[in-house]
Amino acid sequence: MTVTRVAAASVGGAVLAFISWFVLQTSSLPAFNTSMVTRALATAFSMIVIAATVALLWLHSRGRLTVLAEIAAPLAPVGIVMATLGIPLSATKLYLDGIQVDQGFRTQFLSRMTETMSNQDMNYFGLPTFYPIGWFWLGGRMANALGMDGWAVYQPWALVSLAAAAAALTPVWRALTGSLPVATAIALATTAIVLTETADEPYAAIVAMFVPAAAVAAGKALNGSWKTTAVLAVYLGVSATFYTLFTAITALSVVVLAVVYFVVNKRSWEPIKHVVVMGVGAILIALIAWGPYLYALAFGGYQARSTANHFLPVWGTEFPLPFFTFSLIGLLSLLGLFYLCIKIRTYFATGLTVTIAVCYAWALASMVTPLVGTTLLGFRLEVLIVLLFATAGILALRLLELPSPGVATAATILVAAAGLVYVQQIPGQNQAHIDQAYADTDGNGERADRFPPDAGRYYADVRAYISEHGYEPEDAVVQTDEINFMAMNPYYGFNAFTSHYANPLGEYDLRVDELTRWAEGSYDDLEDPDAMLSALDSARWRAPDVFVFRGNLDDPEEPLKTHVGHDIFPNEPNMVYERLFFNPASFDSPAWDSEQIGPFVVVVRNR
């Protein structure tokens, strides 16, 4: 029954979200960053969703409209997703934060998966992906089904996938708690927290939504439930194909919990058996995505080096303590703290407590590991800590015995109003990201706020020029520092824009050295076009077919400019960019065609 409910809720949530997105895209609402209309509509629809859900659950508790309540409860979080994100983004084709830095790489990956169904790196030719492929691969299939470009499908796929996951929360928690109102409350709170904390990373948000449920279910699994063990194996395996950090936290928590039960239960091997079976099952699923990369890493002979963890922002230097914040989440977290202390011997509280402890231990380790040249990205665990405490707080409310129906009614209204206060702040919390979605130039060369677009308006002309020479995205390597161009157009790149998002198999630093050698040599031994061609052809990687520089062909003395990035961790910012200058004379040959397109000089090798 639970599996059926979860599947039905997910499908229903996805369909409702997609229909809502389509309707919103056909509307003519003003831009979020130039008007308060969409903010007002977001608040209004959030209130309607919360009020209707509370009313239906109230009637459900009295045996009335039970079928309608059971249908509406899983869909209520979908309403929150669309009200707080869908409406504010309705007048732009981009998702939160537009195509800025991190979002640019994510868009590039989704564009790659739109072009292929195989396991391929977002940037480097001929390499399997290093970053988890699951969410992006599914998004690529949605793009193919709808006939959309990768950059254009990002927003609807993010909303649809978030909605589908949020809808599944209610039946999952109903199976764990046996109560529809409690399950709905946890689902709504989880959705609101995730949309506030990490909505710009939808694939991470989806995994985070189920971490508290996994923490609770782990206790049941390790105490003898093989059905729950199988479910957790599937969750951990699938989540590993979406986002590895939260998967690692959950898996480590299950292992720690198994050890706790092993000791408490007088060295019973039952928890150990379950955790081993769970781990083997999860690894087998995860290898569907990770197998090609791990095989290439082990046997490919690459000089692999990863700097993905070389990031420590200021908020990563403090422990998140949500129970000391003056807000609804702070109150829930405080109640949750007391609940965990009082009910520590129940598998509900034990699982949540162990997972919280693992999160804090990981955050502590992340503050210390810079001494050995890296971090554990502990700052990203704040959303998990808040989710775990808030979930415990809702479970604590369940224990309250209200003296009369009148008091119960007043408490219900108060909780609903408090929920609205929090939910209506979500667009405001994401305002900078929403504003950027309107300010960035999209793949059509337009800004959604109707201000003049940036150099991105020339990208279509650049692509057309490249195509005229017989190069298409699926079989062309481009060297450029225009990450936005690569995000919108799924060409392979000779090198990534930063080492932090570069596939370790791509040998980022060695490629930077090669680019630097070519640039410096263009004013020395590689000034002769034949020498430059020979240098390109002798590279250990497939050489660029196209260069997209900044420059001016009308001035033959002006160099062609590009940039390369260098990791300077532990400094913050953790990157410094170096300008490289290429001599136009190195490309003055029948082997190359050059064209000035806006501020860009596009140099294409003739076939």
XYZ file of C-alpha atoms in Angstrom:
607
model
C 0.000 0.000 0.000
C 2.787 2.437 0.927
C 4.652 1.866 -2.345
C 1.456 2.494 -4.295
C 0.757 5.668 -2.345
C 4.298 6.953 -2.852
C 4.212 6.239 -6.589
C 0.765 7.801 -7.018
C 1.719 10.876 -4.989
C 4.965 11.392 -6.938
C 3.284 11.060 -10.325
C 0.388 13.253 -9.242
C 2.748 15.877 -7.856
C 4.864 15.893 -11.013
C 1.817 16.238 -13.278
C 0.297 19.001 -11.138
C 3.601 20.893 -11.064
C 4.106 20.598 -14.818
C 0.571 21.798 -15.587
C 1.045 24.687 -13.167
C 4.378 25.608 -14.759
C 2.871 25.503 -18.249
C -0.016 27.763 -17.203
C 2.359 30.193 -15.507
C 4.632 30.315 -18.559
C 1.689 31.280 -20.763
C 0.740 34.115 -18.403
C 2.047 37.659 -18.666
C 3.055 38.332 -15.072
C 5.679 41.033 -14.482
C 9.284 40.295 -13.535
C 9.917 39.564 -9.872
C 12.748 42.103 -9.652
C 10.700 44.988 -11.078
C 7.296 44.431 -9.457
C 5.654 43.205 -6.236
C 2.807 41.472 -8.065
C 4.355 38.002 -8.199
C 5.428 38.251 -4.556
C 1.841 39.060 -3.567
C 0.478 36.190 -5.653
C 2.998 33.811 -4.077
C 1.802 34.785 -0.602
C -1.864 34.557 -1.557
C -1.573 31.084 -3.055
C 0.571 29.899 -0.144
C -2.198 30.954 2.245
C -4.819 29.181 0.143
C -2.756 25.969 0.145
C -2.143 26.003 3.898
C -5.676 27.015 4.850
C -7.282 24.434 2.566
C -4.955 21.685 3.790
C -5.592 22.437 7.448
C -9.356 22.579 6.880
C -9.419 19.252 5.047
C -7.284 17.538 7.678
C -9.592 18.912 10.393
C -12.588 17.450 8.605
C -10.674 14.208 7.989
C -10.122 13.828 11.743
C -13.894 13.965 12.149
C -14.557 11.390 9.477
C -15.677 13.826 6.776
C -14.270 14.340 3.251
C -11.688 11.664 3.969
C -11.046 10.783 0.322
C -10.530 14.418 -0.653
C -8.219 14.945 2.305
C -6.125 11.916 1.395
C -5.737 13.226 -2.152
C -5.015 16.805 -1.109
C -2.523 16.065 1.683
C 0.294 14.722 -0.559
C -0.309 17.519 -3.076
C -0.124 20.321 -0.510
C 3.717 20.474 -0.631
C 3.438 20.687 -4.431
C 1.326 23.793 -3.966
C 4.045 25.308 -1.778
C 6.726 24.573 -4.393
C 4.735 26.201 -7.171
C 3.524 29.133 -5.071
C 6.924 30.088 -3.669
C 9.136 29.233 -6.654
C 6.926 28.686 -9.685
C 5.070 31.995 -9.457
C 8.169 34.171 -8.767
C 9.980 32.532 -11.703
C 6.992 32.576 -14.045
C 8.237 35.458 -16.216
C 11.720 34.055 -16.822
C 12.936 30.912 -18.565
C 15.874 30.508 -16.195
C 15.958 28.873 -12.777
C 17.228 30.311 -9.491
C 20.517 32.195 -9.841
C 20.272 32.184 -13.631
C 23.504 30.792 -15.060
C 25.911 32.198 -12.505
C 29.051 30.132 -11.746
C 27.690 26.975 -10.040
C 24.407 27.176 -11.903
C 26.332 27.565 -15.126
C 28.050 24.221 -14.611
C 24.773 22.559 -13.665
C 23.168 23.947 -16.809
C 26.115 22.689 -18.850
C 25.639 19.190 -17.414
C 21.918 19.234 -18.156
C 22.646 20.437 -21.690
C 25.072 17.530 -22.140
C 22.469 15.016 -20.923
C 19.961 16.502 -23.353
C 22.334 15.567 -26.174
C 23.098 12.022 -25.044
C 21.691 9.136 -23.007
C 25.145 7.730 -22.194
C 27.372 8.376 -19.207
C 29.435 11.364 -20.368
C 31.213 14.197 -18.648
C 29.591 17.609 -18.903
C 32.720 19.140 -20.447
C 35.519 16.754 -21.426
C 35.346 14.669 -24.594
C 35.464 10.906 -24.119
C 35.260 10.842 -20.307
C 32.580 9.411 -17.995
C 31.049 11.867 -15.572
C 32.530 12.543 -12.138
C 29.463 14.334 -10.822
C 26.355 12.230 -10.057
C 24.358 11.805 -13.234
C 20.903 10.788 -11.975
C 18.992 14.071 -11.795
C 20.603 15.437 -14.953
C 20.024 12.267 -16.963
C 16.316 12.300 -16.079
C 16.139 15.993 -16.923
C 17.670 15.261 -20.298
C 14.916 12.761 -20.995
C 12.307 15.379 -20.089
C 13.994 17.817 -22.487
C 13.920 15.221 -25.273
C 10.250 14.451 -24.634
C 9.316 18.132 -24.776
C 11.731 19.096 -27.559
C 13.493 21.647 -25.340
C 17.112 22.719 -25.013
C 18.956 21.782 -21.849
C 19.118 25.323 -20.505
C 15.394 25.815 -21.107
C 14.325 22.596 -19.375
C 16.228 23.401 -16.185
C 13.428 25.426 -14.601
C 10.494 23.085 -15.333
C 12.536 19.996 -14.474
C 13.679 21.536 -11.185
C 10.102 22.425 -10.232
C 8.652 19.093 -11.364
C 11.311 16.998 -9.617
C 11.070 19.007 -6.399
C 7.291 18.692 -6.488
C 7.380 14.938 -7.134
C 9.737 14.385 -4.192
C 7.758 16.687 -1.898
C 4.526 14.867 -2.746
C 6.108 11.531 -1.809
C 6.932 12.777 1.685
C 3.367 12.505 3.001
C 2.843 8.790 2.245
C 6.361 7.995 3.469
C 5.808 9.693 6.812
C 2.292 8.297 7.051
C 3.776 4.819 6.865
C 6.248 5.715 9.619
C 3.892 7.572 11.983
C 0.487 6.115 11.120
C -1.019 9.612 11.114
C -2.027 11.614 8.023
C -2.010 15.016 9.830
C 1.448 14.416 11.318
C 2.777 13.158 7.984
C 1.388 16.194 6.161
C 2.825 18.588 8.741
C 6.294 17.042 8.398
C 6.024 17.089 4.589
C 5.031 20.755 4.528
C 7.746 21.748 7.007
C 10.371 19.738 5.117
C 9.394 21.312 1.804
C 9.442 24.837 3.229
C 12.844 24.367 4.886
C 14.427 22.868 1.776
C 13.049 25.649 -0.437
C 14.548 28.184 1.963
C 17.933 26.545 2.453
C 18.936 24.801 -0.791
C 16.358 25.345 -3.520
C 19.063 26.387 -5.999
C 20.397 22.796 -5.942
C 17.263 20.791 -6.703
C 19.036 17.431 -6.907
C 20.546 17.980 -3.438
C 17.217 19.243 -2.085
C 15.461 16.066 -3.228
C 17.930 13.857 -1.348
C 17.782 16.096 1.737
C 13.996 15.815 1.934
C 14.188 12.115 2.797
C 17.138 12.127 5.217
C 14.959 12.488 8.383
C 12.678 9.683 7.185
C 15.736 7.511 6.468
C 17.071 8.266 9.952
C 13.813 7.082 11.523
C 13.409 4.090 9.222
C 16.970 2.955 9.940
C 16.007 2.060 13.499
C 13.170 -0.101 12.238
C 15.380 -1.738 9.619
C 18.229 -2.541 11.979
C 15.831 -4.047 14.488
C 14.713 -6.739 12.086
C 12.591 -5.301 9.261
C 13.921 -6.659 5.983
C 11.296 -4.717 4.019
C 12.576 -1.424 5.467
C 16.146 -2.573 4.883
C 15.355 -3.054 1.187
C 13.699 0.380 0.970
C 16.722 2.068 2.561
C 19.080 0.213 0.214
C 17.146 1.590 -2.748
C 17.064 5.105 -1.263
C 20.810 5.155 -0.560
C 21.626 3.698 -3.966
C 19.456 6.139 -5.887
C 20.491 9.129 -3.766
C 24.146 8.308 -4.503
C 23.365 8.922 -8.164
C 21.905 12.332 -7.262
C 24.061 13.874 -4.513
C 26.888 12.094 -2.733
C 27.420 14.256 0.379
C 23.948 13.761 1.855
C 24.084 10.092 0.870
C 27.388 9.725 2.714
C 25.945 11.352 5.840
C 22.917 9.048 5.790
C 24.976 5.925 5.142
C 27.449 6.797 7.896
C 24.552 7.429 10.284
C 23.102 3.995 9.541
C 26.488 2.378 10.213
C 26.879 4.237 13.511
C 23.339 3.320 14.493
C 24.057 -0.342 13.721
C 27.095 -0.209 16.001
C 24.985 1.397 18.741
C 22.379 -1.344 18.483
C 25.098 -3.987 18.364
C 26.448 -2.750 21.710
C 23.092 -2.029 23.362
C 21.601 -5.364 22.309
C 24.442 -7.324 23.923
C 26.422 -7.882 20.732
C 23.485 -9.038 18.648
C 24.573 -9.490 15.020
C 21.100 -8.678 13.672
C 21.837 -4.943 13.055
C 25.157 -5.796 11.397
C 23.508 -8.258 9.008
C 20.945 -5.664 7.978
C 23.501 -2.894 7.472
C 25.707 -5.172 5.327
C 22.798 -6.204 3.098
C 21.686 -2.582 2.886
C 25.184 -1.425 1.961
C 25.704 -4.073 -0.714
C 22.336 -3.304 -2.301
C 22.979 0.452 -2.257
C 26.464 0.073 -3.765
C 25.184 -2.096 -6.601
C 22.602 0.555 -7.501
C 25.117 3.398 -7.171
C 27.579 1.661 -9.483
C 25.144 2.150 -12.368
C 26.194 5.800 -12.264
C 29.613 5.581 -10.629
C 30.983 2.426 -12.260
C 32.369 4.001 -15.483
C 34.187 6.753 -13.580
C 35.673 4.398 -10.980
C 36.829 1.998 -13.699
C 38.518 4.814 -15.647
C 40.088 6.146 -12.452
C 41.524 2.732 -11.595
C 42.694 1.605 -15.012
C 42.812 4.693 -17.257
C 46.265 5.951 -16.286
C 45.019 9.497 -15.626
C 46.825 11.969 -13.398
C 43.598 12.561 -11.492
C 43.344 15.358 -8.959
C 40.149 16.734 -7.434
C 39.704 20.154 -5.847
C 35.925 19.835 -5.502
C 36.161 20.122 -1.708
C 38.419 23.183 -1.722
C 35.807 25.604 -0.440
C 35.253 27.023 3.050
C 32.869 30.011 3.199
C 32.327 32.044 6.357
C 29.150 30.132 7.244
C 31.224 26.966 7.243
C 33.149 28.254 10.267
C 30.160 28.043 12.632
C 27.972 25.226 13.912
C 24.298 25.593 12.964
C 22.202 25.717 16.158
C 18.646 26.263 14.904
C 17.043 25.920 18.371
C 18.540 29.299 19.334
C 16.937 31.221 16.454
C 13.834 33.319 17.114
C 11.505 31.844 14.496
C 9.000 29.065 13.920
C 11.843 26.745 12.920
C 13.734 27.781 16.041
C 10.733 26.880 18.207
C 10.248 23.551 16.440
C 13.951 22.798 16.809
C 13.839 23.581 20.537
C 10.857 21.274 20.967
C 12.723 18.709 18.923
C 15.753 18.928 21.195
C 13.595 18.170 24.225
C 11.815 15.379 22.341
C 15.086 13.701 21.430
C 16.282 13.847 25.022
C 13.020 12.503 26.474
C 12.366 9.798 23.855
C 15.958 8.776 23.188
C 15.204 5.076 23.707
C 12.642 4.948 20.874
C 13.920 4.143 17.399
C 12.365 7.413 16.146
C 14.496 9.528 18.478
C 17.570 7.301 18.330
C 17.778 7.467 14.543
C 17.320 11.242 14.446
C 19.808 11.790 17.281
C 22.514 9.649 15.719
C 22.116 11.404 12.360
C 22.326 14.818 14.022
C 25.460 13.710 15.878
C 27.029 12.506 12.615
C 26.215 15.856 10.951
C 27.903 17.806 13.756
C 30.907 15.471 13.759
C 31.238 15.905 9.986
C 30.984 19.696 10.320
C 33.670 19.642 13.016
C 35.955 17.511 10.871
C 35.368 19.868 7.938
C 36.662 22.781 10.007
C 39.849 20.879 10.827
C 40.665 19.189 7.498
C 41.939 22.440 5.895
C 45.091 21.654 7.880
C 45.663 18.824 5.382
C 44.610 20.882 2.366
C 40.906 20.152 1.892
C 37.460 20.321 3.533
C 34.464 18.022 3.865
C 32.004 20.729 2.718
C 30.472 20.711 6.189
C 28.719 24.023 5.603
C 26.253 22.230 3.340
C 24.899 20.189 6.261
C 22.965 23.062 7.798
C 19.839 22.106 5.881
C 20.026 18.534 7.215
C 20.471 19.693 10.806
C 17.507 22.049 10.549
C 15.364 19.347 8.922
C 16.210 16.788 11.596
C 15.480 19.098 14.529
C 12.283 20.470 12.960
C 11.030 16.952 12.257
C 11.666 16.019 15.886
C 9.774 19.151 16.917
C 6.686 18.118 14.966
C 6.881 14.661 16.513
C 7.013 16.391 19.911
C 3.817 18.330 19.138
C 2.150 15.019 18.477
C 2.631 14.115 22.131
C 0.702 17.111 23.442
C -2.668 16.264 24.936
C -4.905 19.311 24.472
C -7.626 19.632 27.139
C -10.573 20.533 24.913
C -11.743 20.822 21.303
C -11.652 24.604 21.592
C -8.041 24.627 22.647
C -7.242 22.146 19.879
C -8.908 24.432 17.320
C -7.002 27.477 18.555
C -3.721 25.533 18.493
C -4.415 24.356 14.932
C -5.097 27.919 13.759
C -1.954 29.151 15.513
C 0.218 26.483 13.908
C -1.280 27.186 10.477
C -0.668 30.923 10.861
C 2.903 30.312 11.982
C 3.417 28.072 8.958
C 2.150 30.815 6.654
C 4.535 33.320 8.232
C 7.455 31.048 7.396
C 6.280 29.992 3.943
C 5.553 33.517 2.751
C 9.166 34.432 3.457
C 10.532 31.845 1.002
C 10.509 34.136 -2.077
C 12.203 36.828 -0.003
C 14.868 34.407 1.200
C 15.548 33.454 -2.423
C 15.254 36.997 -3.751
C 18.873 37.352 -4.862
C 18.643 34.051 -6.759
C 15.286 34.984 -8.309
C 16.533 38.426 -9.315
C 19.540 36.848 -11.028
C 17.226 34.576 -13.035
C 15.675 37.740 -14.483
C 18.962 39.614 -14.919
C 20.902 36.922 -16.817
C 20.697 36.593 -20.580
C 19.007 33.325 -21.522
C 19.655 30.979 -24.431
C 17.415 33.075 -26.673
C 19.637 36.113 -26.123
C 17.036 37.875 -23.958
C 16.746 39.123 -20.393
C 13.428 38.411 -18.726
C 13.346 41.827 -17.039
C 13.533 43.433 -20.504
C 16.766 45.271 -19.807
C 19.439 45.100 -22.540
C 21.070 41.648 -22.698
C 24.794 41.116 -22.242
C 27.193 39.502 -24.712
C 25.087 36.350 -24.541
C 22.922 37.816 -27.282
C 25.712 36.900 -29.714
C 25.862 33.217 -28.721
C 23.404 32.141 -31.416
C 25.553 33.803 -34.079
C 28.680 32.133 -32.687
C 26.987 28.741 -32.824
C 25.762 29.380 -36.371
C 29.284 30.290 -37.487
C 30.695 27.119 -35.961
C 27.973 25.038 -37.633
C 28.792 26.578 -41.015
C 32.166 24.860 -40.751
C 30.611 21.449 -40.169
C 30.994 21.283 -36.390
C 28.026 20.292 -34.238
C 27.958 20.190 -30.435
C 28.134 16.407 -30.168
C 31.475 16.319 -32.034
C 33.329 19.569 -31.488
C 35.836 20.710 -28.866
C 35.780 24.412 -28.002
C 38.270 26.373 -25.936
C 36.729 29.430 -24.330
C 36.352 31.113 -20.955
C 32.703 31.860 -21.729
C 31.098 29.375 -19.325
C 27.661 30.753 -20.201
C 28.198 29.874 -23.848
C 29.158 26.342 -22.880
C 26.140 26.099 -20.585
C 23.738 27.079 -23.344
C 25.454 25.139 -26.142
C 26.569 21.572 -25.395
C 29.963 21.599 -27.083
C 32.816 19.736 -25.458
C 35.319 22.027 -23.812
C 39.064 21.686 -24.025
C 39.196 22.624 -20.368
C 36.712 23.414 -17.622
C 36.362 26.961 -16.337
C 37.415 26.099 -12.767
C 39.188 23.118 -11.257
C 36.454 22.715 -8.640
C 33.883 21.576 -11.178
C 36.401 19.838 -13.416
C 36.394 16.068 -13.751
C 39.596 14.799 -12.058
C 40.154 12.569 -15.096
C 40.312 15.715 -17.237
C 43.722 16.650 -15.772
C 42.732 20.284 -15.380
C 46.094 21.643 -14.242
C 47.981 19.937 -17.062
C 45.571 21.443 -19.576
C 46.075 24.899 -18.036
C 49.811 24.428 -18.477
C 49.281 23.415 -22.119
C 47.086 26.434 -22.827
C 49.657 28.686 -21.210
C 52.397 27.147 -23.358
C 50.345 27.727 -26.502
C 49.604 31.335 -25.565
C 53.201 32.203 -24.685
C 54.500 30.265 -27.669
C 52.241 32.203 -30.045
C 54.584 35.161 -29.522
C 57.666 32.965 -29.848
C 58.239 29.564 -31.451
C 54.536 28.984 -32.215
C 53.954 32.263 -34.050
C 54.162 30.380 -37.321
C 50.669 28.890 -37.996
C 52.157 25.531 -39.000
C 54.048 25.360 -35.696
C 50.876 26.164 -33.796
C 48.985 23.438 -35.663
C 51.727 20.962 -34.882
C 51.626 21.909 -31.194
C 47.848 21.470 -31.074
C 47.984 18.116 -32.825
C 50.688 16.816 -30.503
C 48.641 17.473 -27.350
C 47.832 14.419 -25.225
C 44.133 15.324 -25.438
C 41.900 16.095 -28.385
C 42.833 19.624 -29.420
C 40.307 22.456 -29.775
C 38.448 22.626 -33.066
C 37.248 26.105 -32.139
C 38.601 28.987 -30.051
C 36.220 31.670 -28.807
C 38.328 34.645 -27.712
C 37.689 38.231 -26.762
C 39.385 40.585 -29.173
C 39.221 42.816 -32.240
C 40.114 41.511 -35.692
C 40.215 45.049 -37.071
C 43.361 45.631 -35.037
C 45.896 42.917 -35.960
C 48.173 44.110 -33.139
C 45.559 43.467 -30.465
C 45.989 40.034 -28.883
C 43.223 37.453 -28.630
C 42.304 37.115 -24.959
C 41.061 34.268 -22.766
C 41.376 33.280 -19.099
C 42.380 30.248 -17.060
C 41.615 29.675 -13.394
C 43.957 28.629 -10.595
C 42.905 27.072 -7.302
C 44.313 29.105 -4.374
C 42.595 27.322 -1.492
C 42.703 27.891 1.491
C 42.234 31.500 0.397
C 38.663 32.764 0.077
C 37.738 33.458 -2.712
C 39.362 30.178 -3.669
C 40.087 31.003 -7.337
C 42.255 33.491 -9.142
C 42.016 34.027 -12.906
C 44.935 34.619 -15.231
C 44.635 36.272 -18.635
C 46.229 34.515 -21.567
C 47.075 36.373 -24.775
C 47.227 34.615 -28.138
C 48.927 36.123 -31.172
C 46.441 36.434 -34.089
C 49.317 35.624 -36.450
C 49.369 32.041 -35.159
C 45.952 31.508 -36.765
C 46.649 33.431 -39.985
C 46.508 30.376 -42.212
C 44.105 28.639 -44.627
C 43.750 26.017 -41.893
C 41.687 28.492 -39.872
C 38.771 30.839 -40.425
C 38.209 33.789 -38.100
C 35.164 35.984 -37.606
C 34.352 38.961 -35.399
C 30.972 38.380 -33.720
C 30.201 41.141 -31.248
C 33.045 41.210 -28.707
C 34.099 37.682 -29.675
C 36.680 36.498 -32.140
C 35.689 33.005 -33.234
C 38.540 30.975 -34.708
C 37.459 27.721 -36.381
C 39.715 25.070 -37.809
C 38.744 24.117 -41.337
C 38.040 20.477 -41.988
